[in-house]
XYZ file of C-alpha atoms in Angstrom:
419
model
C 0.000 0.000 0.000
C 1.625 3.498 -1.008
C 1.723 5.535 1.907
C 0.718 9.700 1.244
C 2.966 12.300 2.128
C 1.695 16.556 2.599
C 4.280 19.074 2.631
C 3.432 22.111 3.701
C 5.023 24.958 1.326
C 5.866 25.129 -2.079
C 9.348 26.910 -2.320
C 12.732 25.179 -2.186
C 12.409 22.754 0.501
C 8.779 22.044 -0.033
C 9.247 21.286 -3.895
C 12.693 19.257 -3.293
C 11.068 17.272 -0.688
C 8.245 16.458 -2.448
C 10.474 15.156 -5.554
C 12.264 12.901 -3.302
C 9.432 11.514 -1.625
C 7.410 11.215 -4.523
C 10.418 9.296 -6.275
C 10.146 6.576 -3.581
C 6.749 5.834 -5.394
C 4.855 7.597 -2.288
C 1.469 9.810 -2.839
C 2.741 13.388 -2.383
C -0.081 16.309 -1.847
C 1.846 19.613 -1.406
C -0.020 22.526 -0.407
C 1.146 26.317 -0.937
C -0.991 29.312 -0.223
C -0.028 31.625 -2.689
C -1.468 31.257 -6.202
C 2.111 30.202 -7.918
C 4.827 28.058 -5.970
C 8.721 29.380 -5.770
C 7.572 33.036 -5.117
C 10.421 33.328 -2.784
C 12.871 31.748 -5.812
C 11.661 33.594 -8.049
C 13.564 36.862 -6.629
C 16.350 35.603 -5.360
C 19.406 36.649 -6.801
C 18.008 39.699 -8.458
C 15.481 37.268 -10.297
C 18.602 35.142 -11.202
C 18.479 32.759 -8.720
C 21.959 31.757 -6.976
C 21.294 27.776 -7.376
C 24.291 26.705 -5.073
C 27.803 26.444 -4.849
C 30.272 24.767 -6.501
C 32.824 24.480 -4.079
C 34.440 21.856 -1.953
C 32.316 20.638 0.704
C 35.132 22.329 2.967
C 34.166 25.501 1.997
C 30.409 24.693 2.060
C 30.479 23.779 5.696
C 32.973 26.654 6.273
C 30.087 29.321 5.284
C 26.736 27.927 7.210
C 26.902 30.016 10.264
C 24.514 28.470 12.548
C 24.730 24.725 13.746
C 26.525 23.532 10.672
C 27.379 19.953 12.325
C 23.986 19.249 11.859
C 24.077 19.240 8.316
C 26.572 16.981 7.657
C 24.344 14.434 6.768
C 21.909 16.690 4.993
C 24.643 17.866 2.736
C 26.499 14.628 2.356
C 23.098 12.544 1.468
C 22.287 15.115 -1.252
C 25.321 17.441 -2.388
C 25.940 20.522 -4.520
C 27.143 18.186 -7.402
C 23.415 15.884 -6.823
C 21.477 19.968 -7.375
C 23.526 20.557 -10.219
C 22.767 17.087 -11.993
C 19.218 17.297 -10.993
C 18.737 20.494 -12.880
C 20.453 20.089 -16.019
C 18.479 16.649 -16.130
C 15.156 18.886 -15.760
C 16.290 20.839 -18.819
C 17.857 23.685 -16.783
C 21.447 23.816 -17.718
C 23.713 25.491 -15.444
C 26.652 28.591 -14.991
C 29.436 29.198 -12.804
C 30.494 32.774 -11.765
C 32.887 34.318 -9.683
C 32.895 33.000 -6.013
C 31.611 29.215 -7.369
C 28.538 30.635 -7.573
C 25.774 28.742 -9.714
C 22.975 30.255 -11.835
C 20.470 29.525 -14.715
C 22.494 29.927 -17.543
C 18.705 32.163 -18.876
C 19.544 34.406 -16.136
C 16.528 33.593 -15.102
C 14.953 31.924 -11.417
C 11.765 30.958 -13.500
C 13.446 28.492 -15.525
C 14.427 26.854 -11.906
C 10.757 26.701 -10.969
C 9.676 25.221 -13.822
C 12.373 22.469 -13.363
C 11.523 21.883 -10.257
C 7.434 22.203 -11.664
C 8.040 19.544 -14.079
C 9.892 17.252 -12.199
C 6.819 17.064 -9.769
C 4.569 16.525 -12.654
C 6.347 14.079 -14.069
C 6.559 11.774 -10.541
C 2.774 12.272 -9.974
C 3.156 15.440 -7.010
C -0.539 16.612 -6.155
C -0.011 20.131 -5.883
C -2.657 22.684 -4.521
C -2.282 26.029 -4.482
C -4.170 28.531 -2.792
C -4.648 26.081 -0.105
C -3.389 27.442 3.415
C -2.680 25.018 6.356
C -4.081 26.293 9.487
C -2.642 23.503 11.772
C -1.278 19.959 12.344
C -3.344 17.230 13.119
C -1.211 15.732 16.374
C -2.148 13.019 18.444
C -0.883 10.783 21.762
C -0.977 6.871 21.889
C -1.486 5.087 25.120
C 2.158 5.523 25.969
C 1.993 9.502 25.489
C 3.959 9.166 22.278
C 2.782 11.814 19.862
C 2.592 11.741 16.259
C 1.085 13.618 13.449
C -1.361 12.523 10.893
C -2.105 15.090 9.100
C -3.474 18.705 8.614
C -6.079 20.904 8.522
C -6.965 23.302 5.870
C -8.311 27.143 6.232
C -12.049 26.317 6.344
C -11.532 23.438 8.390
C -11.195 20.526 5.929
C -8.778 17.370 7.296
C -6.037 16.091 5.085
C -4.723 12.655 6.601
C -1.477 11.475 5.536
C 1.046 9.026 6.656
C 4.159 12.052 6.864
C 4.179 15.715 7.295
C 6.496 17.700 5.950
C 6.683 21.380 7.108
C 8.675 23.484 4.339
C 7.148 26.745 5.102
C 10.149 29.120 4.977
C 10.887 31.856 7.550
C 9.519 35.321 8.244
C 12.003 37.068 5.512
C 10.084 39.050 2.359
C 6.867 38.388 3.900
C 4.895 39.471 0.599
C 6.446 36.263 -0.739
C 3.981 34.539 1.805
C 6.939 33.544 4.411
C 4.726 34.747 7.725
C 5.822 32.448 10.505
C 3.433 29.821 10.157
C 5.996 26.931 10.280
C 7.267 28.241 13.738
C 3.602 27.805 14.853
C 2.800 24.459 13.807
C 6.447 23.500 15.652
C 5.626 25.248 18.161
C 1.906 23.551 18.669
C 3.737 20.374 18.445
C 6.040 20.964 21.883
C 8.709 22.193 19.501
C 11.262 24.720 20.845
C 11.339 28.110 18.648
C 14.906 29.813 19.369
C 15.242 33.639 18.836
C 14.220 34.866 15.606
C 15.483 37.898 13.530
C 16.449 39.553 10.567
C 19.353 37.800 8.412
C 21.389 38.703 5.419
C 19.986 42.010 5.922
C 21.386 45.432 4.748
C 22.326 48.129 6.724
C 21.223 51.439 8.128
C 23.876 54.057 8.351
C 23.923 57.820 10.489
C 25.497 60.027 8.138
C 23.461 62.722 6.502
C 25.016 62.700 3.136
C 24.419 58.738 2.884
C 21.084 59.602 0.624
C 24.112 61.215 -1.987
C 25.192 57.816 -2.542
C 22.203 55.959 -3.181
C 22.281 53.652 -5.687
C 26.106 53.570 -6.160
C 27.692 50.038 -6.591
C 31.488 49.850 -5.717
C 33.460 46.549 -6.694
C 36.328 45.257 -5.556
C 36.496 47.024 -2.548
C 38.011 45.795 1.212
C 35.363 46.260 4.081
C 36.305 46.431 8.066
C 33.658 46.360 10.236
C 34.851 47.432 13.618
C 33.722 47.545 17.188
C 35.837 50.499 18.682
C 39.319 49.365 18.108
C 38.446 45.341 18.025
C 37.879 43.958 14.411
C 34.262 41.919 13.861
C 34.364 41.354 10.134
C 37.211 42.172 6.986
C 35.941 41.272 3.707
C 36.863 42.218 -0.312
C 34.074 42.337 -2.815
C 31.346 44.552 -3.966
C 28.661 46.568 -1.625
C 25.778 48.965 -2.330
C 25.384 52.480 -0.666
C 21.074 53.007 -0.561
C 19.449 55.842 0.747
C 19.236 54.390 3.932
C 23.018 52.955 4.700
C 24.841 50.080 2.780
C 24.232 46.691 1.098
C 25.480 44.315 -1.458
C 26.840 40.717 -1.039
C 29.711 41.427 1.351
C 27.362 43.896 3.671
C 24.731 41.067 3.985
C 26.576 38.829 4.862
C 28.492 40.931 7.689
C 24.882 41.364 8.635
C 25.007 38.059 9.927
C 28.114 37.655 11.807
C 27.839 41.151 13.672
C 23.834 41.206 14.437
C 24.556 40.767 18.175
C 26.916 43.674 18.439
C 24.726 46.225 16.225
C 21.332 45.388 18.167
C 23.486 47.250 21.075
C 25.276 50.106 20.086
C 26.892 51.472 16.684
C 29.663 50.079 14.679
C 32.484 51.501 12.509
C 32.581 50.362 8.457
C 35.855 51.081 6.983
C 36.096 50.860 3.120
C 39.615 50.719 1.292
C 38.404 51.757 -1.870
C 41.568 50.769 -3.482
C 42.944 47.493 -1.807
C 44.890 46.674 -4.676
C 47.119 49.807 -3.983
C 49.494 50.240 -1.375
C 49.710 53.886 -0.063
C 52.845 54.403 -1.729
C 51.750 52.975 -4.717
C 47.964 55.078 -4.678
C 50.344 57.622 -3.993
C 52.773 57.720 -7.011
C 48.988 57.168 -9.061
C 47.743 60.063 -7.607
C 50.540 62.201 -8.806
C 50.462 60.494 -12.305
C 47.011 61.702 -12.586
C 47.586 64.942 -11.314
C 50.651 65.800 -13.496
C 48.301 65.235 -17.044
C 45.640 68.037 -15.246
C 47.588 70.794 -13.475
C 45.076 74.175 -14.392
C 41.838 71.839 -13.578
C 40.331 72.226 -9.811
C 40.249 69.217 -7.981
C 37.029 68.255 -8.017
C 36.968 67.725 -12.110
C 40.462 66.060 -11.841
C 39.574 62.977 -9.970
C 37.414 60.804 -12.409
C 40.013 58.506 -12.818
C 39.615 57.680 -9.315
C 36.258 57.614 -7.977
C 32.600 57.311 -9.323
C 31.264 60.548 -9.957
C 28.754 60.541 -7.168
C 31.630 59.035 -4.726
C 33.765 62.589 -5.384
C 31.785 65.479 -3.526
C 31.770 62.940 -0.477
C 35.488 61.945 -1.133
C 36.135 66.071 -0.588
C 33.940 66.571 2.409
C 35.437 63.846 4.090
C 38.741 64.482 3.690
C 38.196 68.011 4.262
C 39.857 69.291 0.949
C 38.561 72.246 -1.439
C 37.474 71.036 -4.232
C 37.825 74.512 -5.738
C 41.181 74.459 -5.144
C 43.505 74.400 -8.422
C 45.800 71.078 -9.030
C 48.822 72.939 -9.458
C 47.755 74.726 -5.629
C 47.441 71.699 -3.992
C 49.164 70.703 -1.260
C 51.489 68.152 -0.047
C 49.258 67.829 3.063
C 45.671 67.837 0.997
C 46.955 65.018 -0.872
C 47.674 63.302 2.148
C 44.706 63.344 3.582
C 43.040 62.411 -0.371
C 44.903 59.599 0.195
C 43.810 58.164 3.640
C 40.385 58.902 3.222
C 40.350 56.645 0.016
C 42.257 53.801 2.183
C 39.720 54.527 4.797
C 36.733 56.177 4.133
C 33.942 55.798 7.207
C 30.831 55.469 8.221
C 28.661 54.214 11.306
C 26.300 51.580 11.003
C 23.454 52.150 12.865
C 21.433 49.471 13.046
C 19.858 46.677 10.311
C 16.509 46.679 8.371
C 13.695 44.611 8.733
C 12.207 41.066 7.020
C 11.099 42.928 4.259
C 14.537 43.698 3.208
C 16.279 40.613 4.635
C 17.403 37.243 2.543
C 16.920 34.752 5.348
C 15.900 34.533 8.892
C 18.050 33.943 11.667
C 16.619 31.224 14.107
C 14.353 28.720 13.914
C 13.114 24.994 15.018
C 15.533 23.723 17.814
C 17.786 21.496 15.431
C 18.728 19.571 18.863
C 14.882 18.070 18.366
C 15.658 17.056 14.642
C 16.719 13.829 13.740
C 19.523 15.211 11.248
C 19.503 12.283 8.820
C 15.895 12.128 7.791
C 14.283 15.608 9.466
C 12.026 13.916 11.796
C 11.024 15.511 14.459
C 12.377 13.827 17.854
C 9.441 15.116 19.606
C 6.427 13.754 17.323
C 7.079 10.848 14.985
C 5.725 11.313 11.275
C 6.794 15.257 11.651
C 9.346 16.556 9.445
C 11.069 20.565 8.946
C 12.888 21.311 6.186
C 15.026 24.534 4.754
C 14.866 28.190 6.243
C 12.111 27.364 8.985
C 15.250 25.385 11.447
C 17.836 26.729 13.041
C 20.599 26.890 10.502
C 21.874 29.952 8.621
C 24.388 30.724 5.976
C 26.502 33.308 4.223
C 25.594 34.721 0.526
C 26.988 32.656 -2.481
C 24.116 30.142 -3.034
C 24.848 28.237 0.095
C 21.393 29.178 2.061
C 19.481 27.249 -1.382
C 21.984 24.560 -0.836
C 20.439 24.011 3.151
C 17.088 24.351 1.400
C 17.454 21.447 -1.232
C 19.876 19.416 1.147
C 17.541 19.189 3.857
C 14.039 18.999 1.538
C 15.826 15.992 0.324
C 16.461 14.451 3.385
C 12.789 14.954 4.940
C 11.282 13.621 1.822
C 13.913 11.073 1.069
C 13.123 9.533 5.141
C 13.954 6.147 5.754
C 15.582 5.256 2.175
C 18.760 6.749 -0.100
C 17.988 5.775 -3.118
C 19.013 8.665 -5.437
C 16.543 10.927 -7.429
């Protein structure tokens, strides 16, 4: 007899788990309340969708923040090589860009939910959208063992099934439908819920001038993120000033590693606009540039340098006239040109909210989750899967990676036979 799995959700997790479990020949229903599944994928990476990561497993463990021990079977059972194959199988073929990070080679996250669409049609996947779980259906035996058997619909219709999976994200871009409901259910179930906030999350800045910048991407730049004198985060890549503070890959993930310290009090962000460059060497380049525009003022002489927004807020902050004519300019002026491009500063204030924020931080207890198969510890026939437990990564693709890793393990359960 073919027993019936639900999952709950119909992004990452909820999809991949229902392709593994279907492929074990069970009955899968999978319910998503929005009208369309992968809302959440469907913006990630711009709309480009950052698939995973294509480096050594080393370096996958290396960038999950939060309790990455427990994924070691999760990723080992079903790796970034096993997401890579599955999608190019689906008819998605695959990219690698700078960083090991994987995308659509369209550019475009659709093409990964329709993969992931087909794939579920093809195995037989029930899916039912618009359909909104309102609770588990959790019961004790005569020993006091509970279990689940099922859910229950908005409206009050029962759904019985012989598994439940619970894929229902996290509280981040709630207009994608992620509200919280997953830490409910868990939490009805005797589940413990640890702290929950913000992740991958840009952040809010106090300087005035900051709206000046909005908008303006800077690449290859070195970022220090300091508390007083003691260093919390270094990091080279590209960021995003917004009218609000600073983002961009390197920002959200600081966001991550320095929450605790910002919720607090202020931090310092240094940014070495030119990392590549000694100060001897920006120095002598400096000069170079200065010697081909002698009867120009400052301020029209340093394109070669900055971004034309960056300048007016180069010359406030170094506290140098941009009036003033090249062939005027002093020894000291150029000094202090020079450090402010090595170490131009601002104070992070704070972080946004889950509107703005990639993941969430927190989740399911992971101590109560058998971390082979999903189960819950607490109530047998219970499974979580992807953003709604209690394990985190950096930017890069390797947050998708939990998502698919751990989907496959709740819906792959007892067997490992490959998709």
């Amino acid at each position: 007899m073919r027993t019936t799995t639900i999952v709950i959700g119909g992004g990452a997790a909820g999809m991949m788990a229902a392709i593994a479990a279907a492929t074990r020949q069970e009955k899968v229903h999978l319910f998503e309340k929005n009208e369309k599944l992968g809302k959440k994928i469907y913006i990630t990476g711009k709309g480009r969708c950052n698939v995973t990561n294509a480096s050594d497993m080393d370096t996958l463990f290396q960038n999950v923040m939060t309790n990455r021990k427990f994924l070691y079977s999760a990723f080992y059972g079903f790796t970034n090589e096993d997401v890579m194959q599955l999608f190019c199988s689906c008819g998605c073929p695959l990219k690698v860009e700078r960083g090991n990070r994987v995308f659509p080679e369209s550019d475009k996250s659709s093409d990964i939910i329709d993969a992931l669409r087909r794939k579920m049609q093809q195995l037989g996947v029930q899916v039912h959208l618009r359909r909104e779980v309102k609770q588990l259906l959790l019961s004790e035996d005569a020993d006091g063992n509970k279990r689940c058997s099922g859910v229950v619909l908005k409206g009050g219709q029962n759904w019985y099934a012989d598994d439940v999976i619970v894929a229902t994200g996290g509280l981040s871009y709630p207009s994608t439908g992620s509200t919280g409901d997953g830490y409910r259910f868990a939490r009805e179930a005797g589940h413990t819920v640890t702290p929950l906030s913000p992740g991958l999350v840009p952040f809010t800045a106090g300087e005035e001038w900051i709206g000046m910048l909005q908008g303006l991407s800077l690449r290859n730049v070195e970022v220090t993120i300091r508390e007083g004198k003691r260093e919390l985060y270094r990091q080279f890549g590209e960021m995003l000033f917004t009218h609000y503070g600073v983002s961009g890959p390197i920002l959200l993930s600081a966001s991550s590693i320095v929450a605790k310290e910002i919720q607090t009090h202020p931090l310092t962000l240094q940014i070495d606009l030119k990392p590549a460059l000694t100060q001897e060497q920006l120095d002598q380049r400096i000069l170079r540039d200065f010697a081909a525009v002698q009867n120009r003022q400052l301020k029209n002489a340093l394109g070669g340098l900055y971004p034309a927004k960056l300048i007016p807020v180069i010359l406030r902050q170094s506290k140098v006239d941009g009036e003033t004519m090249i062939h005027d300019l002093s020894r000291e002026d150029r000094k202090r040109l020079l450090e402010t491009t090595k170490n131009f500063r601002l104070t992070l204030t704070g972080l946004r909210d889950y509107n703005e924020a990639v993941i969430t931080q927190g989740g399911v207890s992971v101590k109560e989750i058998n971390p082979g198969t999903m189960e819950s510890k607490k109530v047998r026939h219970l499974y979580f899967a992807g953003e709604v437990l209690d394990v985190d990564a950096l930017t890069g693709g390797y947050n998708l990676q939990i998502a698919w890793s751990t989907g496959y393990a709740a819906g792959n359960g007892r067997i490992t036979d490959g998709i």
